[in-house]
Amino acid sequence: DGAAGGRVRCAAFQQMATLQTLLYVKERQDKRACETGVVYELLEAGREAAATLRSAGEARPAAPLMHSGRPGAGEAAVLLLVDDREQGGAWRGAGLREFCAALGRSGARYETRRLGDGAGDFSFVACSPGGQRPLPLLVERKGVDDIAASLKDGRWGKQQEAMARRNEALFGGGATVRYILEGVRAGRLTPFGCPCGRCAGRAADPPVGGCSAKGWPSMRQVTEAVAALEATHDVVHTRTPDE
């Protein structure tokens, strides 16, 4: 809409109407997916068109959002891959930029990528003249808030299962799956101060992250989840992201 409507339309998004006319995509409704509930399904004709463009060299991987010390052509080196959603992602604050700046100051050779399902927040590849080979180390980083949130929404178990599947598929189960837990042992596991009657009645085992009535875990549940993780995975405790 124009300025009178107080909204700005994205010119690229307007091309979705053309793609629908060509039967490349189909508009659907899914209130769980986003605020507007509008989603698009890529149809078979769209897949064929995308494959044609890709084979003609029109579709290329995006350049890394951030990097430092990337190996040159023919150079042998180990490269750290950082998921571009780590630390909240580049577009939702300075967390990722600050984290990568710290990596650069330490002399680490890294680049950011959108890592796949089960790859964790950090992976490593061995670079050589023949290409890149994944190394058997998958690393997931979680702060106290993320532990509580992932227990609430089910990501805690699903991420462990996904990393186990990737480990089996790529390394025959022989990779190290490491969790870096930030702040759990640094006094940052604190109860959520909720005034509701349900939380007030659980003073001996208060919730973490939010109200227990909304599904947030208790201090005991978080502690037990961390203990279970330590029994089955390589767990490293840190106080801050830079440690």
XYZ file of N, CA, C and O in Angstrom, residues 1 7-19:
56
model
N 0.839 -1.191 0.000
C 0.000 0.000 0.000
C 0.876 1.245 0.000
O 2.048 1.214 0.350
N 1.683 1.532 5.144
C 2.384 0.265 4.966
C 3.277 0.338 3.726
O 2.973 1.058 2.776
N 4.348 -0.411 3.754
C 5.269 -0.466 2.629
C 5.296 -1.888 2.104
O 5.500 -2.831 2.864
N 5.073 -2.042 0.811
C 5.074 -3.373 0.216
C 6.456 -3.690 -0.336
O 7.134 -2.834 -0.889
N 6.859 -4.925 -0.197
C 8.140 -5.384 -0.722
C 7.968 -5.709 -2.209
O 7.131 -6.526 -2.585
N 8.793 -5.068 -3.054
C 8.663 -5.277 -4.495
C 8.924 -6.730 -4.875
O 8.264 -7.285 -5.767
N 9.902 -7.359 -4.192
C 10.201 -8.754 -4.497
C 9.032 -9.659 -4.123
O 8.687 -10.591 -4.859
N 8.385 -9.356 -2.990
C 7.270 -10.193 -2.556
C 6.094 -10.112 -3.526
O 5.326 -11.059 -3.677
N 5.948 -8.972 -4.200
C 4.852 -8.822 -5.147
C 4.960 -9.812 -6.307
O 3.968 -10.086 -6.981
N 6.154 -10.346 -6.529
C 6.322 -11.317 -7.611
C 5.677 -12.658 -7.276
O 5.540 -13.528 -8.146
N 5.269 -12.842 -6.004
C 4.598 -14.085 -5.638
C 3.316 -14.274 -6.439
O 2.929 -15.400 -6.758
N 2.645 -13.155 -6.780
C 1.426 -13.261 -7.591
C 1.734 -13.874 -8.946
O 0.976 -14.709 -9.460
N 2.856 -13.481 -9.543
C 3.257 -14.049 -10.835
C 3.577 -15.531 -10.692
O 3.192 -16.350 -11.540
N 4.271 -15.896 -9.626
C 4.616 -17.299 -9.414
C 3.362 -18.148 -9.213
O 3.319 -19.304 -9.654
